[in-house]
Amino acid sequence: MTSPKVETRLSTSEPVKKETFGNLAPWSEPAWYSSLASPYYNKSHKRLRDAIRSYYDDNVLPYSLDWEEKGDAPLEARLKYARSGFTFADVPAKYRPADIPGPAGIPVAQLDIFHLMIMTDEGARVEGGVGTALAGASVIGAPPIIYHGTEEQKQKWLPGLFTFETSFSLGITEPSGGSDVANIQTTAKKTSDGKFYVVNGYKKWITGTPWATHMTTAVRTGGDGMKGISVIVIPVNAKGFSWKRIPNSGQKAGGASFVELDDCLVPAENLIGKENEGFRIIMTNFNKERFIMSIACNRKARTCLSTSLSYAHNRHTFGKPLIANQIISSKLATLARYVESHWAWLEQIAYHIQQSPLGWQDPEIAGQIALSKVHGGRILEMANREAQQVLGGAGYQKGGPGASIEQMSRDLRMMVVGGGSEEIIADLAVRQETALAKKRGWKL
Ligand SMILES: Cc1cc2nc3c(=O)[nH]c(=O)nc-3n(C[C@H](O)[C@H](O)[C@H](O)COP(=O)(O)OP(=O)(O)OC[C@H]3O[C@@H](n4cnc5c(N)ncnc54)[C@H](O)[C@@H]3O)c2cc1C
């Protein structure tokens, strides 16, 4: 019997040199950087990636842990960052200074969700709350204005982001609870002439407050529950607005603060959208916030994997490198499985959002995004734990090869609890997916 003929195709052209980028150690960058082919990224994405990588490497990473320790970044670093175009990318061109067209010179109208993934992923290489010290919390505080504000509000507030003349925090959580948004207790009552709201209440853990000029705030203007909630933008210099930083385990440069609103007088024209229709604004804002957090969890877990992989090669115990022990390489393989598959899921969600005419408002995505954030948080917890084990004492030390890992161990709770805590959004995912399945015809 003759064996079947195997055809070998030989290309006559020169072999294409495969592009590589960044850290070439296994799993240390998203697969599309140097290993697997991907349908999602083009030249524009690469251009953005290259530019943002060198910006952070040159301007932020050498100083970031120092800034985190101080709880602030120097003014010139903040102004440079605001003008870099790597932040506030969702602010449309007409509200941007003419000389800041977009990140890496890419006009913002040409940015897609994969550009957002790159900016978020690369930004998450910076530990602590330094991203907030550099840009304020406008990444979560400005979108209600961008997507639901009037033309006048956008003209008034958005251009100032690039000079720090405006900076928006997002005030939802209260001392009585953050999960049950429909039951917030801060009230906003109209004055008899209808010109102002008088706001009373407390907000807790409000990121970016030290740099904020305004707090985009969830308030109760109507009756109980979600139908009585509005969103108003409160200037921090309004009479009756006071705040102080909350000492948390990590994220010091995130500036999470306690805010008191004591008969705070806010112009009625600072209402975003319609009165008592704020709950929907808050909830749709969460889709993007959670997606961003999910991406950040992935990169931070990748940093744990990458740092411990490199350490395991260099560190010798009992006469051989740590990596030579299967119990150590097994930890790394486990992390790689989780990090890579989570990233692939994020890319698929991104692709869906990009294709959907409804974009971030698409009803299919809230549950998927919520669950991907839960998963990202779990992966990050596991990756940080395993990295600390591989690094031993060095993973517990401030400074040295494990400095980022140690910092992350104090920061990561915020990634799991903030933007919707795990228990709440896992439950939301189950309810959303069940409802969607029934709509598609699933019968119990
Ligand atoms: C560093 C930091 C920064 C933050 N930044 C901001 C910000 O900028 N703006 C803002 O508005 N908020 C912010 N938060 C608040 C954050 O969003 C809330 O902490 C979060 O929503 C949870 O609210 P809570 O802490 O009041 O917990 P609670 O709502 O009191 O819940 C406590 C725990 O119980 C769980 N739980 C609650 N109800 C249930 C239930 N029915 N079933 C099962 N489990 C349940 C929750 O998952 C949570 O883990 C920040 C928090 C931190 C720590």
XYZ file of C-alpha atoms and ligand atoms in Angstrom:
497
model
C 0.000 0.000 0.000
C 1.348 3.390 -0.926
C 0.968 6.246 1.490
C -1.223 9.157 0.335
C 0.645 11.925 -1.375
C 1.104 14.946 0.797
C 1.230 18.189 -1.117
C 3.660 20.726 0.174
C 2.972 24.232 -1.013
C 6.026 26.361 -1.309
C 5.625 30.069 -1.732
C 7.871 31.590 -4.327
C 7.757 35.006 -2.659
C 9.996 36.048 0.223
C 8.680 34.948 3.633
C 6.775 37.792 5.308
C 8.575 38.960 8.408
C 6.187 38.557 11.301
C 5.661 41.732 13.263
C 6.405 41.739 16.950
C 5.780 44.397 19.562
C 6.447 45.012 23.227
C 7.403 42.367 25.747
C 8.143 39.190 23.789
C 7.844 36.853 26.783
C 4.910 34.428 26.459
C 1.456 35.919 27.196
C 2.955 39.244 28.220
C 0.987 41.195 25.614
C -2.368 40.589 23.908
C -1.932 37.790 21.367
C -2.362 40.075 18.340
C 0.807 42.043 19.241
C 3.256 39.304 18.316
C 1.706 35.855 18.013
C -1.839 35.135 16.786
C -3.442 36.663 13.717
C -6.515 38.761 14.433
C -9.312 40.158 12.264
C -9.886 43.111 14.583
C -6.839 45.337 14.282
C -5.487 47.427 11.399
C -2.700 49.952 10.849
C -4.509 52.651 12.764
C -4.730 50.414 15.853
C -1.030 49.643 15.611
C -0.205 53.313 15.258
C -2.197 54.095 18.384
C -0.646 51.201 20.303
C 2.892 52.241 19.396
C 2.318 55.872 20.346
C 0.541 55.212 23.616
C 3.136 52.620 24.663
C 5.972 55.068 24.263
C 3.987 57.859 25.963
C 3.443 55.780 29.108
C 6.962 54.330 29.046
C 8.530 57.784 28.817
C 6.159 60.034 30.746
C 4.293 57.977 33.316
C 5.678 54.568 34.292
C 9.050 55.775 35.609
C 7.245 58.012 38.129
C 3.886 56.354 38.679
C 4.504 54.492 41.947
C 5.998 57.636 43.414
C 2.914 59.635 42.375
C 0.705 56.905 43.816
C 2.521 57.165 47.156
C 2.022 60.942 47.132
C -1.614 60.609 46.036
C -1.152 63.114 43.226
C 0.646 63.778 39.951
C 2.472 67.036 39.160
C 0.397 69.683 37.396
C 2.640 69.710 34.324
C 2.259 65.920 33.943
C -1.529 66.279 34.191
C -1.652 69.072 31.618
C 0.625 67.176 29.250
C -1.551 64.085 29.572
C -4.764 66.039 28.979
C -3.260 67.433 25.778
C -1.813 64.092 24.639
C -5.138 62.959 23.192
C -4.807 59.608 24.982
C -7.623 60.559 27.278
C -11.119 61.990 26.663
C -11.174 60.190 23.310
C -14.975 60.020 23.423
C -15.259 63.819 23.325
C -16.391 64.644 19.754
C -14.160 66.801 17.537
C -16.328 69.921 17.779
C -15.704 70.176 21.533
C -11.955 69.551 21.306
C -9.232 72.161 20.880
C -8.249 72.225 17.189
C -4.694 71.120 17.965
C -5.812 67.951 19.806
C -7.506 66.003 17.013
C -7.253 62.653 18.743
C -4.811 60.107 20.119
C -1.703 59.517 17.987
C -3.094 62.125 15.583
C -6.035 59.877 14.679
C -9.219 61.971 14.311
C -11.679 60.931 17.014
C -14.375 60.247 14.418
C -12.164 57.416 13.128
C -11.768 55.736 16.507
C -13.563 52.458 17.048
C -14.006 50.228 20.043
C -10.730 48.406 19.408
C -8.930 51.726 19.758
C -10.706 52.033 23.115
C -9.515 48.541 24.059
C -5.935 49.485 23.229
C -6.043 52.763 25.153
C -7.586 51.080 28.181
C -5.308 48.048 28.090
C -2.149 50.121 27.698
C -3.335 52.551 30.389
C -3.860 49.651 32.784
C -0.102 49.029 32.780
C -0.046 51.959 35.205
C -0.834 50.825 38.751
C -2.564 52.593 41.625
C -4.969 55.429 40.994
C -2.432 57.357 38.921
C -4.641 57.379 35.822
C -7.153 59.392 37.846
C -4.546 61.777 39.239
C -3.504 62.412 35.624
C -6.934 62.776 34.025
C -9.421 63.166 36.865
C -12.456 60.880 36.881
C -13.951 62.377 33.725
C -13.750 58.981 32.028
C -16.820 58.114 34.138
C -18.066 61.611 35.037
C -18.207 63.132 31.539
C -20.081 60.481 29.466
C -23.530 61.440 30.844
C -22.839 64.942 29.489
C -21.367 63.676 26.207
C -24.261 61.307 25.502
C -27.217 62.993 27.221
C -26.268 66.663 27.679
C -27.707 69.582 25.719
C -25.632 71.354 23.093
C -25.204 74.260 25.495
C -23.959 71.990 28.300
C -21.463 70.302 25.977
C -20.156 73.646 24.694
C -19.841 74.921 28.242
C -18.137 71.951 29.882
C -16.346 69.668 27.434
C -13.597 71.881 25.919
C -12.295 72.632 29.436
C -11.370 68.970 29.968
C -8.217 69.454 27.911
C -6.885 72.218 30.149
C -8.298 70.905 33.435
C -10.595 73.935 33.570
C -13.284 71.301 33.942
C -13.047 67.814 35.442
C -16.014 65.623 36.321
C -16.342 63.047 39.054
C -19.316 60.682 39.201
C -21.334 60.757 42.419
C -23.647 57.798 42.788
C -22.641 55.782 45.877
C -23.843 56.964 49.277
C -22.921 55.938 52.833
C -26.147 53.920 52.961
C -25.059 51.807 49.974
C -23.745 51.718 46.434
C -25.287 48.560 45.028
C -28.899 49.606 45.358
C -28.738 52.669 43.106
C -32.539 52.916 42.860
C -32.654 53.730 46.581
C -30.275 56.683 46.763
C -31.258 59.253 49.362
C -29.603 62.496 48.260
C -32.416 64.913 47.438
C -32.630 67.799 44.967
C -35.591 70.122 45.418
C -36.413 72.971 43.045
C -36.549 76.486 44.510
C -39.949 78.197 44.204
C -38.725 80.326 41.278
C -37.578 77.132 39.493
C -34.081 78.517 38.951
C -32.134 76.217 41.273
C -32.048 72.812 42.889
C -31.251 72.639 46.593
C -29.258 69.450 47.084
C -28.831 67.659 50.406
C -27.100 64.374 51.103
C -23.809 62.509 51.160
C -21.756 60.699 48.529
C -19.042 58.202 49.373
C -15.864 56.948 47.646
C -16.156 59.484 44.847
C -13.075 58.955 42.681
C -11.265 61.994 41.316
C -12.799 64.497 43.759
C -9.500 66.295 44.539
C -9.182 67.351 40.874
C -12.879 67.718 40.065
C -14.543 71.002 39.197
C -17.954 69.297 38.998
C -19.620 66.161 40.277
C -22.076 64.471 37.904
C -24.507 63.382 40.569
C -27.411 60.992 41.022
C -30.101 62.736 43.079
C -33.683 62.089 44.058
C -36.054 64.614 42.480
C -39.173 62.459 42.584
C -40.724 59.624 44.550
C -39.214 56.333 45.692
C -37.299 53.969 43.451
C -35.686 54.299 40.066
C -38.376 56.569 38.622
C -37.540 59.387 41.041
C -33.868 59.760 40.116
C -32.233 62.538 38.094
C -28.679 63.390 37.131
C -27.394 66.882 37.826
C -23.947 68.401 37.505
C -22.903 70.079 40.750
C -20.023 72.586 40.716
C -17.651 71.745 43.563
C -17.376 75.442 44.380
C -21.124 75.665 45.044
C -21.965 76.801 48.563
C -22.570 73.767 50.788
C -20.254 71.382 48.859
C -17.457 69.947 50.992
C -15.276 66.845 50.720
C -12.424 64.947 52.288
C -10.309 62.059 51.077
C -11.106 58.587 52.395
C -7.992 56.670 53.463
C -8.282 53.387 51.509
C -5.856 50.436 51.224
C -4.712 51.406 47.727
C -5.626 53.646 44.789
C -4.356 56.644 46.746
C -3.904 58.705 43.587
C -7.526 57.918 42.697
C -8.542 60.372 45.422
C -11.784 58.576 46.408
C -13.517 60.991 48.768
C -16.462 61.555 51.030
C -18.688 64.407 49.816
C -21.201 66.346 51.865
C -23.945 68.338 50.146
C -25.498 70.752 52.607
C -28.213 72.933 51.073
C -26.077 73.038 47.965
C -27.500 75.478 45.418
C -27.235 74.180 41.828
C -28.537 76.007 38.714
C -31.572 74.185 37.271
C -29.946 74.188 33.827
C -27.356 71.725 35.196
C -29.913 68.910 34.935
C -28.786 66.208 32.475
C -31.617 64.779 30.396
C -35.104 64.940 31.850
C -36.126 65.116 35.480
C -36.767 61.664 37.026
C -35.257 59.908 34.005
C -31.722 59.715 35.358
C -31.700 56.030 36.274
C -31.416 54.957 32.639
C -28.553 57.428 32.091
C -26.691 55.944 35.055
C -27.288 52.362 34.000
C -26.204 52.794 30.368
C -23.113 54.648 31.607
C -22.262 51.470 33.534
C -21.900 49.390 30.340
C -18.861 51.321 29.221
C -17.438 51.750 32.719
C -17.643 47.997 33.376
C -16.190 47.110 29.996
C -13.244 49.409 30.671
C -12.770 47.880 34.121
C -12.921 44.401 32.644
C -10.162 45.261 30.159
C -8.094 46.789 32.962
C -8.509 43.624 35.067
C -7.213 41.619 32.128
C -4.084 43.741 31.671
C -3.330 43.788 35.383
C -3.673 39.998 35.538
C -1.365 39.846 32.511
C 1.163 42.007 34.354
C 1.054 39.524 37.253
C 1.588 36.653 34.827
C 4.377 38.394 32.966
C 6.199 39.559 36.106
C 6.052 36.151 37.750
C 7.077 34.356 34.552
C 10.181 36.472 34.240
C 10.954 36.162 37.963
C 10.543 32.377 37.806
C 13.198 32.215 35.094
C 15.673 34.391 36.969
C 15.188 33.228 40.546
C 17.051 30.074 41.523
C 16.211 27.922 44.523
C 17.664 24.521 45.387
C 20.115 24.903 42.518
C 17.633 25.435 39.690
C 15.346 28.164 38.372
C 11.882 28.337 39.893
C 10.333 27.737 36.469
C 11.904 24.257 36.412
C 9.408 23.174 39.079
C 6.185 21.954 37.530
C 4.130 23.337 40.385
C 5.363 26.806 39.407
C 4.972 26.410 35.636
C 1.505 24.999 36.234
C 0.509 28.218 38.019
C 1.696 30.229 35.028
C -0.075 27.996 32.522
C -3.281 28.364 34.524
C -3.017 32.140 34.526
C -2.273 32.148 30.796
C -5.403 30.088 30.096
C -7.583 32.535 31.968
C -5.986 35.744 30.716
C -5.975 34.725 27.048
C -9.523 33.372 26.986
C -10.868 36.405 28.859
C -9.198 38.716 26.352
C -10.735 36.788 23.452
C -14.174 37.183 25.070
C -13.615 40.927 25.464
C -12.697 41.198 21.794
C -15.879 39.409 20.801
C -18.017 41.684 22.975
C -16.202 44.669 21.455
C -16.920 43.375 17.960
C -20.600 42.981 18.805
C -20.843 46.539 20.158
C -19.060 47.857 17.088
C -21.455 46.061 14.727
C -24.595 46.963 16.638
C -26.533 50.039 15.472
C -27.385 50.549 19.158
C -23.730 50.463 20.265
C -23.388 50.761 24.058
C -27.178 50.841 24.408
C -27.568 47.377 22.812
C -29.684 45.229 25.165
C -27.550 42.161 24.372
C -24.422 43.517 26.044
C -25.214 44.507 29.644
C -25.162 40.921 30.925
C -22.128 39.916 28.859
C -20.148 42.946 30.005
C -21.182 42.457 33.630
C -20.101 38.820 33.596
C -16.846 39.636 31.838
C -16.097 42.126 34.623
C -16.860 39.522 37.281
C -14.565 37.098 35.473
C -11.857 39.738 35.033
C -11.961 40.535 38.747
C -11.666 36.859 39.672
C -8.763 36.364 37.263
C -7.024 39.408 38.682
C -7.439 38.166 42.258
C -6.031 34.770 41.306
C -3.204 36.199 39.204
C -2.128 38.601 41.920
C -2.165 35.861 44.526
C -0.128 33.498 42.367
C 2.316 36.256 41.420
C 2.853 37.023 45.102
C 3.531 33.331 45.714
C 6.013 33.065 42.845
C 7.779 36.231 43.974
C 7.812 35.238 47.639
C 8.817 38.166 49.856
C 9.520 40.317 46.788
C 5.811 40.293 45.978
C 5.065 41.838 49.351
C 7.717 44.522 49.171
C 7.262 48.137 48.135
C 9.935 48.724 45.510
C 12.057 46.128 43.726
C 10.932 43.622 41.088
C 7.562 43.003 42.738
C 6.608 46.650 43.343
C 3.705 46.597 40.875
C 2.452 43.291 42.243
C 2.471 44.610 45.808
C 0.697 47.798 44.717
C -1.903 45.806 42.828
C -2.602 43.627 45.859
C -3.858 46.763 47.643
C -5.701 48.183 44.619
C -7.582 45.249 43.246
C -10.545 45.243 45.619
C -11.699 48.413 43.875
C -11.748 46.555 40.547
C -14.013 43.881 42.006
C -16.322 46.108 44.075
C -16.279 49.401 42.124
C -18.522 49.967 39.115
C -20.936 47.326 40.420
C -19.870 44.710 42.916
C -19.423 41.097 41.859
C -22.518 39.663 43.577
C -24.787 42.343 42.161
C -23.606 42.263 38.562
C -23.315 38.472 38.377
C -26.964 38.366 39.379
C -27.746 41.076 36.813
C -26.051 38.945 34.142
C -28.171 35.909 34.989
C -31.380 37.942 34.901
C -30.453 39.731 31.668
C -29.363 36.597 29.849
C -32.465 34.706 30.999
C -34.759 37.475 29.765
C -32.935 37.642 26.418
C -33.078 33.871 25.994
C -36.831 33.899 26.605
C -37.203 36.688 24.056
C -35.335 34.542 21.543
C -37.815 31.739 22.132
C -36.298 29.714 24.981
C -39.078 27.849 26.768
C -38.696 26.409 30.239
C -11.765 53.039 45.671
C -13.208 53.169 45.322
C -13.603 54.090 44.364
C -14.959 54.258 44.074
N -15.333 55.236 43.188
C -16.649 55.541 43.052
C -17.071 56.653 42.267
O -16.261 57.350 41.644
N -18.390 56.949 42.215
C -19.324 56.217 42.873
O -20.494 56.549 42.783
N -18.962 55.143 43.613
C -17.655 54.798 43.729
N -17.265 53.732 44.491
C -18.280 52.981 45.196
C -18.552 51.617 44.599
O -19.223 51.744 43.378
C -19.358 50.865 45.662
O -18.449 50.533 46.690
C -20.027 49.642 45.110
O -21.049 49.986 44.217
C -20.640 48.796 46.237
O -21.388 49.577 47.107
P -21.117 49.501 48.686
O -19.671 49.569 48.915
O -21.961 50.510 49.346
O -21.577 48.053 49.102
P -23.046 47.589 49.491
O -24.004 48.000 48.454
O -23.326 47.978 50.888
O -22.858 46.018 49.442
C -21.905 45.364 50.298
C -21.524 44.025 49.690
O -22.670 43.182 49.691
C -22.951 42.723 48.390
N -24.401 42.783 48.223
C -25.200 43.871 48.335
N -26.483 43.541 48.131
C -26.499 42.201 47.866
C -27.525 41.260 47.529
N -28.794 41.641 47.422
N -27.175 39.984 47.315
C -25.869 39.583 47.423
N -24.862 40.426 47.732
C -25.168 41.717 47.937
C -22.251 43.660 47.422
O -21.850 42.983 46.258
C -21.066 44.153 48.235
O -19.958 43.321 47.995
C -15.922 53.478 44.736
C -15.513 52.513 45.663
C -14.183 52.359 45.964
C -13.796 51.344 46.993
